[in-house]
């Protein structure tokens, strides 16, 4: 599939503002735009500084100080400053990759750092006449269901952060003049990821170190749908390009605001991840029985605390043995919300059918997870295993060599 070069029917490339541009998704989006020369200008705005963002070397030419602007866009005066360019014009495309993505935070944190940020910045975007605002939301806004949720299905957020993401969606829809597209993401993974998949990989590393069986709660059928970060970056650009080119194939019966699920074709489940983990780490994996899972459901906080007590110290020992003093943003810490008995199951048909998008990483694979581990090792975040174990097998070595090219 050929890369997009510029919006159809325009003479110049769009100017781009990425809010939360130093985050996991934001940096990959910036890299995609930069590498393919899609924008006339890229501005990255984030609360944190690049020096503190755990950026890998390949992002050095992308997240430059010339492109970076520090700022908290939940503040109106900051928004006005950021949205006004030196020549008095505004940005063509704005991608909101900002917000607090940590689990189990206080409501006030999500209200301030996610909800208020989205609404305040979007109002300024509407006033300035931004051509397209792409709001990144989460697939956890849907009612948990084993069957994949479509964009029109029942909404019942089962994560705290999803509750405020959904509220932001609703408030943005009411902003007059905002050219809005909403994308709801599955679990995003890829090189340098630090959320769900990273936690599972770190846990597996500890179980391999202790030579113990790694068991999951619930069942192998629990859906944990995924999408690769490079496809997310492509999808975000594709959505903005599609919107500004006339929203081809969009029927107003679908709603006044385009909403799309972004998810790969793999129908990822706990069983999928269990199989890959076993092969990579050379450990036995399985699931706790119904009795244990039922007990854990009634006492989830205690069960998670017990697991963390057993796994965090060995992880620290692994890091010490490997001489890793700055382990990066990854660890095996389990959050209560991370182990809920809720399916993240999305139907992504609409986005592909309406906009013509196609995924390049159609499913999560063993090789894909090995690439994630290799990325951790490149930055010295990961305690290596003994030669000959699953992580350092032939496939892992091939991945490492490929990644170094």
Coordinates of N, CA and C in Angstrom, one line a residue, residues 60-150:
X60 N 15.2 10.9 17.9 CA 16.0 12.1 18.2 C 15.7 13.2 17.1
X61 N 15.7 12.7 15.8 CA 15.5 13.6 14.7 C 14.1 14.0 14.5
X62 N 13.2 13.4 15.3 CA 11.7 13.7 15.2 C 11.3 14.7 16.3
X63 N 11.6 14.3 17.5 CA 11.2 15.1 18.7 C 12.3 16.1 19.0
X64 N 12.6 17.0 18.1 CA 13.7 18.0 18.3 C 13.2 19.1 19.2
X65 N 14.1 19.9 19.7 CA 13.8 21.0 20.5 C 13.1 22.1 19.7
X66 N 13.5 22.2 18.4 CA 12.9 23.1 17.5 C 11.4 22.9 17.3
X67 N 11.0 21.6 17.4 CA 9.6 21.2 17.2 C 8.8 21.2 18.5
X68 N 9.6 21.1 19.6 CA 8.9 20.9 20.9 C 8.5 22.2 21.5
X69 N 7.3 22.2 22.2 CA 6.9 23.3 23.0 C 6.3 22.7 24.3
X70 N 6.8 23.1 25.4 CA 6.3 22.6 26.7 C 5.0 23.3 27.1
X71 N 4.0 22.6 27.5 CA 2.8 23.4 27.9 C 1.7 22.4 28.4
X72 N 0.9 23.0 29.2 CA -0.3 22.2 29.8 C -1.5 22.8 29.1
X73 N -2.1 22.1 28.2 CA -3.2 22.6 27.4 C -4.6 22.5 28.1
X74 N -4.6 22.1 29.3 CA -5.8 22.3 30.1 C -6.0 23.7 30.5
X75 N -5.0 24.6 30.3 CA -5.0 26.0 30.6 C -5.3 26.8 29.4
X76 N -6.3 27.7 29.5 CA -6.7 28.5 28.3 C -5.6 29.3 27.7
X77 N -4.9 30.0 28.6 CA -3.8 30.9 28.0 C -2.7 30.1 27.3
X78 N -2.5 28.9 27.8 CA -1.5 28.0 27.1 C -2.0 27.6 25.7
X79 N -3.3 27.3 25.7 CA -3.9 26.9 24.4 C -3.9 28.0 23.4
X80 N -4.2 29.2 23.8 CA -4.2 30.3 22.9 C -2.7 30.6 22.3
X81 N -1.8 30.4 23.2 CA -0.4 30.6 22.7 C 0.0 29.5 21.7
X82 N -0.3 28.2 22.1 CA 0.1 27.1 21.2 C -0.6 27.1 19.9
X83 N -1.9 27.5 19.9 CA -2.6 27.4 18.6 C -2.4 28.6 17.7
X84 N -1.6 29.6 18.1 CA -1.3 30.8 17.3 C 0.1 30.6 16.8
X85 N 0.3 30.4 15.5 CA 1.6 30.3 14.9 C 2.2 31.7 14.7
X86 N 3.6 31.7 14.5 CA 4.2 33.1 14.3 C 3.6 33.9 13.2
X87 N 3.1 33.3 12.1 CA 2.6 34.1 11.0 C 1.1 34.4 11.3
X88 N 0.6 34.1 12.4 CA -0.8 34.4 12.7 C -1.8 33.3 12.3
X89 N -1.3 32.3 11.6 CA -2.2 31.2 11.2 C -2.3 30.2 12.3
X90 N -3.2 29.2 12.0 CA -3.3 28.1 13.0 C -2.9 26.8 12.4
X91 N -3.1 25.7 13.1 CA -2.7 24.4 12.6 C -3.8 23.8 11.8
X92 N -3.4 23.0 10.8 CA -4.4 22.3 10.0 C -5.0 21.1 10.7
X93 N -4.1 20.2 11.1 CA -4.5 18.9 11.8 C -4.0 19.0 13.2
X94 N -4.9 18.7 14.1 CA -4.5 18.5 15.5 C -4.8 17.1 16.0
X95 N -3.9 16.4 16.6 CA -4.0 15.1 17.1 C -3.9 15.2 18.6
X96 N -5.0 14.8 19.3 CA -4.9 14.8 20.8 C -4.5 13.5 21.3
X97 N -3.2 13.3 21.5 CA -2.7 12.1 22.1 C -2.4 12.3 23.6
X98 N -2.9 13.4 24.2 CA -2.7 13.8 25.5 C -3.6 13.1 26.5
X99 N -3.5 13.4 27.8 CA -4.3 12.9 28.8 C -3.6 11.9 29.7
X100 N -4.1 11.6 30.8 CA -3.5 10.6 31.8 C -3.9 9.2 31.4
X101 N -2.9 8.4 31.0 CA -3.3 7.0 30.6 C -3.0 6.0 31.7
X102 N -2.6 6.5 32.9 CA -2.4 5.5 34.0 C -3.7 5.0 34.5
X103 N -3.7 3.8 35.1 CA -4.9 3.2 35.7 C -5.1 3.6 37.1
X104 N -6.4 3.5 37.5 CA -6.8 3.7 38.9 C -6.4 5.0 39.6
X105 N -6.4 6.1 38.8 CA -6.1 7.4 39.4 C -7.3 8.0 40.0
X106 N -7.1 9.0 40.8 CA -8.3 9.7 41.4 C -9.1 10.4 40.3
X107 N -10.4 10.5 40.5 CA -11.2 11.1 39.5 C -10.8 12.5 39.1
X108 N -10.3 13.3 40.1 CA -9.9 14.7 39.8 C -8.7 14.7 38.8
X109 N -7.8 13.7 38.9 CA -6.7 13.6 37.9 C -7.2 13.5 36.5
X110 N -8.1 12.5 36.3 CA -8.7 12.4 35.0 C -9.5 13.6 34.5
X111 N -10.2 14.2 35.4 CA -11.0 15.4 35.1 C -10.0 16.5 34.6
X112 N -8.9 16.7 35.3 CA -8.0 17.8 34.9 C -7.1 17.5 33.8
X113 N -6.5 16.3 33.8 CA -5.5 16.0 32.8 C -6.0 15.4 31.5
X114 N -7.2 14.9 31.5 CA -7.8 14.3 30.3 C -9.0 15.0 29.8
X115 N -10.0 15.1 30.7 CA -11.3 15.8 30.2 C -11.1 17.2 30.0
X116 N -10.5 18.0 31.0 CA -10.4 19.4 30.8 C -9.4 19.7 29.7
X117 N -8.3 19.0 29.5 CA -7.4 19.2 28.5 C -8.1 19.1 27.1
X118 N -8.9 18.0 26.9 CA -9.5 17.8 25.6 C -10.5 18.9 25.3
X119 N -11.3 19.3 26.3 CA -12.4 20.3 26.0 C -11.8 21.7 25.8
X120 N -10.8 22.1 26.7 CA -10.2 23.4 26.6 C -9.5 23.6 25.3
X121 N -8.7 22.6 24.9 CA -7.9 22.7 23.7 C -8.8 22.6 22.4
X122 N -9.9 21.8 22.5 CA -10.8 21.7 21.3 C -11.6 22.9 21.1
X123 N -11.9 23.6 22.2 CA -12.7 24.9 22.0 C -11.8 25.9 21.3
X124 N -10.5 25.9 21.7 CA -9.6 26.9 21.0 C -9.4 26.5 19.5
X125 N -9.3 25.2 19.3 CA -9.2 24.7 17.9 C -10.4 25.1 17.1
X126 N -11.6 25.0 17.6 CA -12.8 25.4 16.9 C -12.8 26.9 16.6
X127 N -12.3 27.7 17.6 CA -12.3 29.2 17.4 C -11.3 29.5 16.3
X128 N -10.2 28.8 16.2 CA -9.1 29.1 15.3 C -9.4 28.5 13.9
X129 N -10.4 27.6 13.8 CA -10.8 27.0 12.5 C -9.9 25.9 12.0
X130 N -9.4 25.1 13.0 CA -8.6 23.9 12.7 C -9.4 23.0 11.7
X131 N -8.7 22.5 10.7 CA -9.4 21.7 9.7 C -9.8 20.3 10.2
X132 N -9.1 19.7 11.1 CA -9.4 18.4 11.6 C -8.8 18.2 13.0
X133 N -9.7 17.8 13.9 CA -9.3 17.4 15.3 C -9.5 16.0 15.4
X134 N -8.4 15.2 15.7 CA -8.5 13.8 15.9 C -8.4 13.5 17.4
X135 N -9.5 13.0 18.0 CA -9.5 12.7 19.4 C -9.3 11.2 19.7
X136 N -8.2 10.9 20.4 CA -7.9 9.5 20.7 C -8.6 9.1 22.0
X137 N -9.5 8.1 21.9 CA -10.3 7.6 23.0 C -9.9 6.1 23.1
X138 N -10.7 5.4 23.9 CA -10.4 4.0 24.2 C -11.6 3.1 23.9
X139 N -11.3 1.8 23.6 CA -12.3 0.9 23.4 C -13.0 0.4 24.7
X140 N -12.4 0.8 25.8 CA -13.0 0.4 27.1 C -14.2 1.2 27.4
X141 N -14.7 2.1 26.5 CA -15.9 2.8 26.7 C -17.2 2.0 26.5
X142 N -17.0 0.8 25.8 CA -18.1 0.0 25.5 C -18.4 -1.0 26.7
X143 N -19.6 -1.4 26.7 CA -20.0 -2.4 27.7 C -19.2 -3.7 27.4
X144 N -18.6 -4.3 28.4 CA -17.8 -5.5 28.3 C -18.6 -6.6 27.6
X145 N -18.1 -7.2 26.5 CA -18.9 -8.2 25.8 C -17.9 -9.0 25.0
X146 N -18.1 -10.3 25.1 CA -17.2 -11.2 24.3 C -17.3 -11.0 22.8
X147 N -18.5 -10.6 22.3 CA -18.7 -10.3 20.9 C -18.1 -8.9 20.6
X148 N -17.4 -8.7 19.5 CA -16.8 -7.4 19.2 C -17.8 -6.3 19.2
X149 N -17.5 -5.2 19.8 CA -18.4 -4.0 19.9 C -18.2 -3.2 18.7
X150 N -19.3 -2.8 18.0 CA -19.3 -1.8 17.0 C -19.5 -0.4 17.5

